[in-house]
Short mmCIF file of C-alpha atoms and ligand atoms in Angstrom, two decimals:
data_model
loop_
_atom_site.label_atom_id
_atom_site.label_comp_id
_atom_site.label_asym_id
_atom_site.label_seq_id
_atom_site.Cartn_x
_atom_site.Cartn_y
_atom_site.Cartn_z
CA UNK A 556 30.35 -72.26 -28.39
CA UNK A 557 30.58 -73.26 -24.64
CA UNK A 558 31.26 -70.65 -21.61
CA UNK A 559 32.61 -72.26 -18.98
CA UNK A 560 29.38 -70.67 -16.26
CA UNK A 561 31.42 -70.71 -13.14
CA UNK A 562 34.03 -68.73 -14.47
CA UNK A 563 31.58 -66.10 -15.97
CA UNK A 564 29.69 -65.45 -12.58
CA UNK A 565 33.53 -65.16 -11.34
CA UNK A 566 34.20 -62.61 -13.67
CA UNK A 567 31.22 -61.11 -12.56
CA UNK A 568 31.77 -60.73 -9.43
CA UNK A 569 35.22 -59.48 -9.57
CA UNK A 570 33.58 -56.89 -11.67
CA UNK A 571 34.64 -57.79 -14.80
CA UNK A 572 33.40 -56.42 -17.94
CA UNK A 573 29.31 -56.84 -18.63
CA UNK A 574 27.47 -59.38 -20.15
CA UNK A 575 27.70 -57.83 -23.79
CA UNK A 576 29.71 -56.69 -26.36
CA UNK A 577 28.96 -53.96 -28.15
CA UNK A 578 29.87 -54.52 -31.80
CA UNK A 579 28.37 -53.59 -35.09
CA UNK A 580 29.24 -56.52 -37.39
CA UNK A 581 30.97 -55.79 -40.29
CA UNK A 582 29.79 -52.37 -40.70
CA UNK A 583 31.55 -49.44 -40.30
CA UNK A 584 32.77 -48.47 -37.17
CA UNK A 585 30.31 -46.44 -35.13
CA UNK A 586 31.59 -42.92 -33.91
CA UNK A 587 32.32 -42.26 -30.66
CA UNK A 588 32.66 -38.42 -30.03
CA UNK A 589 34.37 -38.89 -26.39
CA UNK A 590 32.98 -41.36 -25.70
CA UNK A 591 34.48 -43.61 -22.59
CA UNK A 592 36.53 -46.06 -24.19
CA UNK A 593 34.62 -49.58 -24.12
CA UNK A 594 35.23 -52.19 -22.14
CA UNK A 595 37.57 -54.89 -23.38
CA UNK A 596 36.41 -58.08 -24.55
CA UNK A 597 35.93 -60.70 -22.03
CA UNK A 598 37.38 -64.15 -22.94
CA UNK A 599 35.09 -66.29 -23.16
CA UNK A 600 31.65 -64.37 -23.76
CA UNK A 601 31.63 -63.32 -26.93
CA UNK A 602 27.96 -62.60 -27.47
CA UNK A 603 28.07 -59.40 -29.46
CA UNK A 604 25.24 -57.21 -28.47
CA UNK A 605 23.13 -57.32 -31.51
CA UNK A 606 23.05 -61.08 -31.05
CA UNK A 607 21.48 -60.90 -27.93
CA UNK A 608 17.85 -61.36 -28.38
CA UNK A 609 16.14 -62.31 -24.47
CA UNK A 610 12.70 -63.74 -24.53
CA UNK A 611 10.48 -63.04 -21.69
CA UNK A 612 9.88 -65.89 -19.30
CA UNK A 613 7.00 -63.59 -17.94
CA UNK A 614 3.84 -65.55 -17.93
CA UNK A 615 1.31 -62.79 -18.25
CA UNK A 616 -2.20 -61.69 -19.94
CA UNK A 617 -1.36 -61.03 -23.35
CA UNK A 618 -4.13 -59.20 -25.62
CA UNK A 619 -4.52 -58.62 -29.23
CA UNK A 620 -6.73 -55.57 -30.40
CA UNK A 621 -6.84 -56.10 -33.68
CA UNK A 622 -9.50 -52.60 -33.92
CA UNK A 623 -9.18 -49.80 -32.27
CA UNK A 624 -12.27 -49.57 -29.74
CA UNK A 625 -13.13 -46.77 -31.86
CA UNK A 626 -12.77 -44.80 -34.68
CA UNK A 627 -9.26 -43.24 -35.33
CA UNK A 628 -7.66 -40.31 -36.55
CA UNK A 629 -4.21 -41.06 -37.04
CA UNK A 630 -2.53 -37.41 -37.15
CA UNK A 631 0.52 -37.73 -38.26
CA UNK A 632 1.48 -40.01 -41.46
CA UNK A 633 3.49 -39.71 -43.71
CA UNK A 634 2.30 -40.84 -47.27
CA UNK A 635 5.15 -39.26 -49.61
CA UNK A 636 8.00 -36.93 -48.84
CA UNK A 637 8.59 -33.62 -51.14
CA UNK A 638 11.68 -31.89 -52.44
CA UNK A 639 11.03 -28.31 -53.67
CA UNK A 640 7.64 -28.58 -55.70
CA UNK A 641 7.89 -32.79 -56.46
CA UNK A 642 6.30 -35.06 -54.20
CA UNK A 643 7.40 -38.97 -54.01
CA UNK A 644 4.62 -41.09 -53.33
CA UNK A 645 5.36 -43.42 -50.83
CA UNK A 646 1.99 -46.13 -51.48
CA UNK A 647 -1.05 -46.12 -53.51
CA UNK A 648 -4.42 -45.37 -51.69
CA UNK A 649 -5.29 -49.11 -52.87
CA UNK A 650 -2.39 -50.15 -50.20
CA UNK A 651 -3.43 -47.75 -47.55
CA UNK A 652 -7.68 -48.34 -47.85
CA UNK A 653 -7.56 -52.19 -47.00
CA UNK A 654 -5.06 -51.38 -43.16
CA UNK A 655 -7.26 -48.60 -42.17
CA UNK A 656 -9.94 -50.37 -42.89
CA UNK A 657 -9.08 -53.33 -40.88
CA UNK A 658 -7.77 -51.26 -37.91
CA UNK A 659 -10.47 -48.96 -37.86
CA UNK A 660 -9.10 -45.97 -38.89
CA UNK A 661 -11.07 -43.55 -40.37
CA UNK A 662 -9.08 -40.44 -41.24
CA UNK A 663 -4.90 -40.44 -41.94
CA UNK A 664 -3.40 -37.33 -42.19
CA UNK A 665 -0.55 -37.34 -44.87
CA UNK A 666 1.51 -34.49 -43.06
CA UNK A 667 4.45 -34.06 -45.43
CA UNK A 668 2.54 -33.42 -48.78
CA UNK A 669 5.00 -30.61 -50.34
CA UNK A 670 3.76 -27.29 -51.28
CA UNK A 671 2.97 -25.79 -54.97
CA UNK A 672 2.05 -28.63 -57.97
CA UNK A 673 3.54 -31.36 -55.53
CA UNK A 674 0.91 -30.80 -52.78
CA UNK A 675 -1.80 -30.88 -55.34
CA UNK A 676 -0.48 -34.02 -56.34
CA UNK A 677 -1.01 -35.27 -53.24
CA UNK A 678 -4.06 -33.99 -52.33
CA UNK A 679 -5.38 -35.41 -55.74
CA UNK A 680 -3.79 -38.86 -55.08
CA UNK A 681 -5.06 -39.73 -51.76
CA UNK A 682 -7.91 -37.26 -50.84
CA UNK A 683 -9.38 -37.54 -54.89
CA UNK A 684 -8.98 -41.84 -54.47
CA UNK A 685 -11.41 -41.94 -51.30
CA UNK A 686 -12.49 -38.58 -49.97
CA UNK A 687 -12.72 -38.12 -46.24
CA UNK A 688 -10.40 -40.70 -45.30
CA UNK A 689 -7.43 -38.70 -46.22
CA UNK A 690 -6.09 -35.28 -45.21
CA UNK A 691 -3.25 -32.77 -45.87
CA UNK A 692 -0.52 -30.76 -44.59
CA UNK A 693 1.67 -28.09 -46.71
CA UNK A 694 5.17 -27.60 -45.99
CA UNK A 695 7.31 -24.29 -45.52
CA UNK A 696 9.99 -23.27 -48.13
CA UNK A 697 12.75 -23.25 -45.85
CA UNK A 698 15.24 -22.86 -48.50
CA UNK A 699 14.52 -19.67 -49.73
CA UNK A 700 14.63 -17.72 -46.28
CA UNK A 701 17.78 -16.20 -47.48
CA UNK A 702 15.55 -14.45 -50.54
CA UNK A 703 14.73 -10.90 -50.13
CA UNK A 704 10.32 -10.69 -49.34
CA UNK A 705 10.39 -14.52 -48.28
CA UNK A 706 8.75 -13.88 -44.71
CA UNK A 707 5.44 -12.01 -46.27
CA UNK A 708 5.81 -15.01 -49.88
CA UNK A 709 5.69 -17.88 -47.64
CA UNK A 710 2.47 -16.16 -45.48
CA UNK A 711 1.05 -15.61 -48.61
CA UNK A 712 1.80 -19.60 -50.30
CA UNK A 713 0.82 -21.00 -47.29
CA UNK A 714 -2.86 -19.16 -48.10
CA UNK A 715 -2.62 -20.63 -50.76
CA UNK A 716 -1.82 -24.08 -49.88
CA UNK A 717 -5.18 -23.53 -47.86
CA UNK A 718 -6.63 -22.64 -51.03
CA UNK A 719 -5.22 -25.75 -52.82
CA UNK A 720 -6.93 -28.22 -49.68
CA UNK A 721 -4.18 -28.28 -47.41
CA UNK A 722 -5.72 -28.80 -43.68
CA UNK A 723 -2.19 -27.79 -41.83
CA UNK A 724 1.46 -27.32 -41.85
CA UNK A 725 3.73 -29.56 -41.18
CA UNK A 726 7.31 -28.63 -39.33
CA UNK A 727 10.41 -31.18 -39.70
CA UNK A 728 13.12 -31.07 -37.52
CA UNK A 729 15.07 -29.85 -40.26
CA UNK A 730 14.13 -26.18 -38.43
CA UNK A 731 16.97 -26.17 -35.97
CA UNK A 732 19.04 -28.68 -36.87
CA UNK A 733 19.60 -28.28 -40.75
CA UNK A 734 18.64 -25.29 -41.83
CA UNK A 735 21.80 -22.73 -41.84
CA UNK A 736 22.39 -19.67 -43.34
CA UNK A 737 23.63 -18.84 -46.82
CA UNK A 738 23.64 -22.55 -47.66
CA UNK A 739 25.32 -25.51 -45.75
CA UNK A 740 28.22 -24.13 -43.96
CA UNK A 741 26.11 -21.01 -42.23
CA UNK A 742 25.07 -21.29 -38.73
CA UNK A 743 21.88 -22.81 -38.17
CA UNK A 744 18.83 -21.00 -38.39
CA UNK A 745 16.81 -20.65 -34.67
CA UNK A 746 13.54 -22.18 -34.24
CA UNK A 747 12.18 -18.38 -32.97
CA UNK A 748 13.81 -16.62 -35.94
CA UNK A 749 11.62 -13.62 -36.74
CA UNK A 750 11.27 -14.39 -40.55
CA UNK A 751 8.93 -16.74 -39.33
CA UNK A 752 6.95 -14.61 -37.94
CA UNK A 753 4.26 -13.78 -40.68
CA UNK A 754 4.03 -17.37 -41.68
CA UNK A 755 3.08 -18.84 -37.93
CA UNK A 756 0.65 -15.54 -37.87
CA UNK A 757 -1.02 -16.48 -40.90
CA UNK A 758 -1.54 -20.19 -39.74
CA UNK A 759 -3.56 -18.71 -37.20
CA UNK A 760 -5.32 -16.18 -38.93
CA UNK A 761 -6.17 -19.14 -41.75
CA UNK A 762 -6.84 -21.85 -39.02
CA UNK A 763 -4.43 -23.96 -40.12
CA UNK A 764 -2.92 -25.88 -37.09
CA UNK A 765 0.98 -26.44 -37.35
CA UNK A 766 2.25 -29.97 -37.06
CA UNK A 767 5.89 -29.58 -35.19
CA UNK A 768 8.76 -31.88 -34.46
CA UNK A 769 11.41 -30.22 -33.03
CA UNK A 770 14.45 -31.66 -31.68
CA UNK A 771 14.51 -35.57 -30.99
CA UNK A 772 15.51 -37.73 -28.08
CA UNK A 773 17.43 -36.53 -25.47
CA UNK A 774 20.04 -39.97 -25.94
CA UNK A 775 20.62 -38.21 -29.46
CA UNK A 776 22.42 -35.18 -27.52
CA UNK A 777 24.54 -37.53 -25.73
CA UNK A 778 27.87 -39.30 -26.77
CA UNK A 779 27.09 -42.75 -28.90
CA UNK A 780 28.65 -44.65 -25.77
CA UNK A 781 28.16 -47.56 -23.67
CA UNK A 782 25.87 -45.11 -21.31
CA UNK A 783 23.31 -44.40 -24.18
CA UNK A 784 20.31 -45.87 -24.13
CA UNK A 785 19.79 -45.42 -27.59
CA UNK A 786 22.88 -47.29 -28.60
CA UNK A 787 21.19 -49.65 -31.04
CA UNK A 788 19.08 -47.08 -33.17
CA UNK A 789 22.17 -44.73 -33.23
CA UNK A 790 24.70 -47.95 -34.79
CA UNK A 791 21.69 -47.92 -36.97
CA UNK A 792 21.24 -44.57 -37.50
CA UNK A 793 24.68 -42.74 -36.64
CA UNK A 794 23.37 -39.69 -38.78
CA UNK A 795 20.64 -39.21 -35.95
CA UNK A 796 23.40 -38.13 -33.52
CA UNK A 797 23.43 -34.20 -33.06
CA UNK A 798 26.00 -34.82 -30.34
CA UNK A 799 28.90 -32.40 -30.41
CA UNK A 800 29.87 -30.41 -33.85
CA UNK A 801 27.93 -27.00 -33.87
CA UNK A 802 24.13 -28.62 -32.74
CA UNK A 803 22.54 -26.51 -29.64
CA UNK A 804 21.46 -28.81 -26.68
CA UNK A 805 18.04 -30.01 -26.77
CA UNK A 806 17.06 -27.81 -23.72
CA UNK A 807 18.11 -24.68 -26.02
CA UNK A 808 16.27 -25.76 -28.99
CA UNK A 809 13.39 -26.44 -26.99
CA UNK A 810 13.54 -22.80 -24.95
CA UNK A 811 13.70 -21.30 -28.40
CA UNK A 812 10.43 -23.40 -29.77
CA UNK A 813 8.66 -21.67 -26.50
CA UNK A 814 9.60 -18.44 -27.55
CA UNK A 815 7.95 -18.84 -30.82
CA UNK A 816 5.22 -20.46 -29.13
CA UNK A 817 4.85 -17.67 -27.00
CA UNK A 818 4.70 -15.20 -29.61
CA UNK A 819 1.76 -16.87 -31.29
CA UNK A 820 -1.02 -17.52 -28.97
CA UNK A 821 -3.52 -17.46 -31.54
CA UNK A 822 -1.66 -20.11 -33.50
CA UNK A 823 -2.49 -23.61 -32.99
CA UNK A 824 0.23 -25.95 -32.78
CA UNK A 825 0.23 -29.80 -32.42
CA UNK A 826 3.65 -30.17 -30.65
CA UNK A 827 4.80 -33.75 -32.44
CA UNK A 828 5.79 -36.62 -29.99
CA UNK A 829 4.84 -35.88 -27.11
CA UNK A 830 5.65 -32.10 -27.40
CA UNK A 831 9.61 -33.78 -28.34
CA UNK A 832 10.08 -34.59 -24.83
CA UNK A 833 8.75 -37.86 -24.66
CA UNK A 834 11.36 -38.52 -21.52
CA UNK A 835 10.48 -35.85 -19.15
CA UNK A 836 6.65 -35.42 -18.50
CA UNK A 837 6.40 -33.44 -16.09
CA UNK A 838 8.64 -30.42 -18.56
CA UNK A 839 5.68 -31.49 -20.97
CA UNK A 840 2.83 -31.02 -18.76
CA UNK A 841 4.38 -27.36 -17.53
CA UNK A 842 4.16 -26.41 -21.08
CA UNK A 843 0.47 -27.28 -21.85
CA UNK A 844 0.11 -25.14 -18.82
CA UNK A 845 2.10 -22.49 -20.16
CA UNK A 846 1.05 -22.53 -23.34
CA UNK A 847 -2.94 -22.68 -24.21
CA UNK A 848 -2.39 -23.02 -27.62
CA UNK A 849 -1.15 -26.15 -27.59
CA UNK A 850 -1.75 -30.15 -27.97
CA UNK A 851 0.55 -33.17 -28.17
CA UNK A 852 1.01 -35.97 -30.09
CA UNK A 853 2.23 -39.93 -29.22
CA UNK A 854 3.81 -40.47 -32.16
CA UNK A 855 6.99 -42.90 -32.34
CA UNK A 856 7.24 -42.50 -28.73
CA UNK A 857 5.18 -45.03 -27.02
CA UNK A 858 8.58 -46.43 -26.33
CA UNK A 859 8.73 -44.04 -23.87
CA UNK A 860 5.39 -43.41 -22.47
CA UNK A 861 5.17 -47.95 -22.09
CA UNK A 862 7.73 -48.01 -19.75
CA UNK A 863 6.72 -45.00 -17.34
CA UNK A 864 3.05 -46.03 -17.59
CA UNK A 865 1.84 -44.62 -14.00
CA UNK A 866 3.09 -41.13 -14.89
CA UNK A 867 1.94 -41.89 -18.94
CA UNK A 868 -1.48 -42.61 -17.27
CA UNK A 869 -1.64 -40.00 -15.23
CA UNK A 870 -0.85 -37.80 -17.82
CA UNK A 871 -3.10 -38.31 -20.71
CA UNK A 872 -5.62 -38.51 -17.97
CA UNK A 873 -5.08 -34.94 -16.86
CA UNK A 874 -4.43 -33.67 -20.48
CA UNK A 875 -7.29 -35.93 -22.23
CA UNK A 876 -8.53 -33.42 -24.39
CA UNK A 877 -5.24 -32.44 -25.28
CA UNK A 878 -3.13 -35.51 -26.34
CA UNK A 879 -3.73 -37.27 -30.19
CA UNK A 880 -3.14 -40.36 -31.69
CA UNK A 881 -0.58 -40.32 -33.99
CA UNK A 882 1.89 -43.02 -35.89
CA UNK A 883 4.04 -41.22 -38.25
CA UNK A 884 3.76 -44.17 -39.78
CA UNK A 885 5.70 -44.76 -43.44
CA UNK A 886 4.86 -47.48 -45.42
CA UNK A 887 7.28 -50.77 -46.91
CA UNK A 888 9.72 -50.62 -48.09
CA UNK A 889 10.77 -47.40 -46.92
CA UNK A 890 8.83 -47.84 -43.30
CA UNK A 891 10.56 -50.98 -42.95
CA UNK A 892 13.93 -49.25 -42.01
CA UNK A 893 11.93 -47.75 -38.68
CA UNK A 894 10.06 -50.83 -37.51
CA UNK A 895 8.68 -48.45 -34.64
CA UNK A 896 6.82 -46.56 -37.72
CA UNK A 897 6.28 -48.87 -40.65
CA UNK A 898 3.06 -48.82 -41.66
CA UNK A 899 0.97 -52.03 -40.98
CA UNK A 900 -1.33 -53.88 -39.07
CA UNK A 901 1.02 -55.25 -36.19
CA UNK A 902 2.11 -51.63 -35.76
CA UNK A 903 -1.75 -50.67 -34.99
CA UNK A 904 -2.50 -53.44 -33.13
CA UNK A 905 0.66 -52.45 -30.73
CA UNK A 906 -0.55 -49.15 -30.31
CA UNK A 907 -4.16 -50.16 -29.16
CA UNK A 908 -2.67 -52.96 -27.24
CA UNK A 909 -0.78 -49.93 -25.41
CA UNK A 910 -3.33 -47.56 -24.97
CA UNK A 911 -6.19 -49.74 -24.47
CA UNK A 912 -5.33 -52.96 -22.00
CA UNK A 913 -3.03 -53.41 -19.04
CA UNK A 914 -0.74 -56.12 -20.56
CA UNK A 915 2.55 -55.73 -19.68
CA UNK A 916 6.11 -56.00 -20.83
CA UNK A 917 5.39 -55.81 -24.93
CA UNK A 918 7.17 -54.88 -27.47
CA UNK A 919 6.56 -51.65 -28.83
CA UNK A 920 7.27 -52.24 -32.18
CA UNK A 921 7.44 -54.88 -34.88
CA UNK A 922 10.51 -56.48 -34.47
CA UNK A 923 13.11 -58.80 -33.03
CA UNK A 924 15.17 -56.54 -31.53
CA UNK A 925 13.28 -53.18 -29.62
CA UNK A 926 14.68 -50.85 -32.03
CA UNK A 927 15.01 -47.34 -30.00
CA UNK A 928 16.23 -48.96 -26.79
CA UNK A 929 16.23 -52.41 -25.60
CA UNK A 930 13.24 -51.80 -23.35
CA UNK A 931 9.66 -53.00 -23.26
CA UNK A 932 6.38 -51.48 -22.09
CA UNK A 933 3.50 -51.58 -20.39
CA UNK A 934 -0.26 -51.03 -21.20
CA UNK A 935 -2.33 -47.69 -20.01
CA UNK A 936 -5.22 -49.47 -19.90
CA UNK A 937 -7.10 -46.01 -20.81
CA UNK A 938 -11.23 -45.48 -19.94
CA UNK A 939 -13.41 -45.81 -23.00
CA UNK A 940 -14.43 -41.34 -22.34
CA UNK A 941 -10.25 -41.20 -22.51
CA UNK A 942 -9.54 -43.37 -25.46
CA UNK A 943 -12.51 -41.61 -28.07
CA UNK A 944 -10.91 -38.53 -27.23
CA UNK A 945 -7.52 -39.66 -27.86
CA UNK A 946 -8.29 -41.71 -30.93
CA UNK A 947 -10.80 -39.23 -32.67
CA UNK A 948 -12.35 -36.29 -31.28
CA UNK A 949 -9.22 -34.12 -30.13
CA UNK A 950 -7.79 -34.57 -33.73
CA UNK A 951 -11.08 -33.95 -35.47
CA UNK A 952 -11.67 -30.20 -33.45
CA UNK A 953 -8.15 -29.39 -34.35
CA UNK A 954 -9.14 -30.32 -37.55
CA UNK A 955 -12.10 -28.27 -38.31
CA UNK A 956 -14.14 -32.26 -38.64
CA UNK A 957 -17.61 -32.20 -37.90
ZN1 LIG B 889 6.96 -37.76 -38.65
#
């Protein structure tokens, strides 16, 4: 197709519409709570926006670290997902062994490994295949909080989850933003609710730390309009909106994590990408100073950290015995459907590239088109002290690792 150029800079100029269209194909049309009603089609440019695919003209240092500098810990994995008591296995430790050995990882920790026979199932698949490079985590009954004695049964199951080898417990979103009373038309169950309370008492008591994602990007609060940076992944994704309908903010469900936080000092919890607040820093370094009993994680979010890398630098400097490597990596097929998580070597390699040299303007994950946002980052460029804390030891002391 041919655009005649002088009359597109005209349009420009007059202020016409943008550059690109946005428009989802054939698919089903994307929702648009409120949103501002797009801007009409300009004749003439009709390069829909998931056509547009820029390559950088940047001529720039570009490094590949294919292993990690040293030995990792990747915290947060997840190697099957459970329902109730089953467990789905997501690879076979034959599929896993032969990455991790090639990226230098040491230890993955499988955080979503069930509870009851489907947790031992786990633990026996990965952890029984090649002991030591595998760990752990249990997961809460949520669905039984409506059962009369549940608070003091789940204290008491996840004791025995300990029992069974579980080295954590792991905390989906799905606490504050699914769970609801009395089934699925209740109102949603708060993050601080007090029938908690036993099992985050017992994690500390048992020294199991507590894996927790809570909430999710702050674009996921906002209308699915031309003004959200996460336009892309939410056309893919338009179940990840919790715009409108009965969701709180993501400042409430945050205040509401603090209070539980608050109430547990002597429960250690690894707050999951980047404490879930990946955009705003400085909100995440006031709450390592508030709370003690606390760490981060970089999972899925180096997306943000890459293009903010003076303030990402800065940061894990400050906090460098308090930030972790992490992935939450899935593998193919399923991982394939989150190219910023999907398990194999070129996602490694982009992490280490990140964290380890000062290349700049990368992608951030595996694939054509920057899948949460059409940014790209930067490299931290971390010291060698910085990076084996990052990689390995932070993760191993939470862990209990000698
Ligand atoms: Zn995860």
């Amino acid at each position: 197709m041919s655009i005649d150029r002088r009359q597109w800079l005209a349009r420009l100029a007059a202020g016409g519409a943008g550059l690109l269209l946005p428009r989802r194909g054939s698919a089903a049309p994307m929702p648009r709570p409120h949103a501002a009603p797009a801007p009409p089609a300009p004749e003439g440019c009709p390069l829909p926006l998931q056509d547009f695919q820029p390559r950088s003209m940047l001529h720039v240092a570009e490094h590949k670290v294919e292993r990690a500098r040293f030995p990792v810990i990747d915290i947060h994995t997840h190697l099957c997902w459970s329902k109730g008591e089953e467990v789905t296995l997501l690879a076979a430790p034959s599929q896993i062994l032969p990455v991790m050995d090639r990226k230098n990882i040491r230890t993955m920790v499988n955080l979503t490994g069930g509870r009851g026979a489907g947790l031992a199932q786990a633990i026996r698949t990965f952890e029984g295949a090649a002991p030591g490079r595998f760990l752990t985590f249990t997961e809460p009954s949520w669905a039984r909080i409506g059962e009369a004695g549940y608070p003091q049964w789940q204290a008491d199951e996840v004791e025995r989850a300990k029992k069974a080898g579980a080295r954590g417990v792991k905390v989906l979103k799905t606490l504050g933003l699914f769970l609801r009373e009395g089934g699925a038309t209740g109102p949603l169950v708060k993050i601080d609710d007090p029938r908690f309370d036993p099992l985050w008492d017992a994690c500390g008591r048992l020294g199991l730390p507590v894996a927790i994602h809570v909430s999710d990007p702050e674009a996921f609060f906002t209308p699915i309009d031309r003004f959200n940076e996460r336009y892309d992944e939410l056309g893919n994704h338009p179940d990840w909106s919790f715009h409108d309908r009965d969701f709180p903010s993501n400042a409430e469900l945050l205040a509401a994590r603090n209070r539980m936080f608050a109430r547990h000092p002597k429960t250690q919890f690894i707050v999951l990408h980047v404490g879930n607040n990946a955009e705003n820093l400085a909100a995440v370094s006031e709450n390592l100073e508030r709370f003690p009993n606390t760490v981060v994680e970089i999972g899925a979010r180096i997306g943000e950290l890459g293009r903010q890398p003076r303030t990402a630098r800065r940061f894990i400097e400050k906090y460098q015995d308090r930030v972790l490597f992490g992935t939450d990596a899935v593998p193919p097929p399923d991982g394939d459907n989150y190219p910023q998580q999907v398990f194999k070597d070129e996602l490694y390699e982009i992490y280490y590239r990140f964290l380890e040299t000062e290349d700049e303007y990368f992608d951030y994950a595996p694939a054509v088109v920057p899948p949460q946002g059409r940014w790209r980052i930067y490299g931290l460029g971390l010291p060698e002290a910085v990076l084996r804390k990052v990689y390995h030891d932070n993760a191993a002391r939470m862990l209990g690792l000698t």
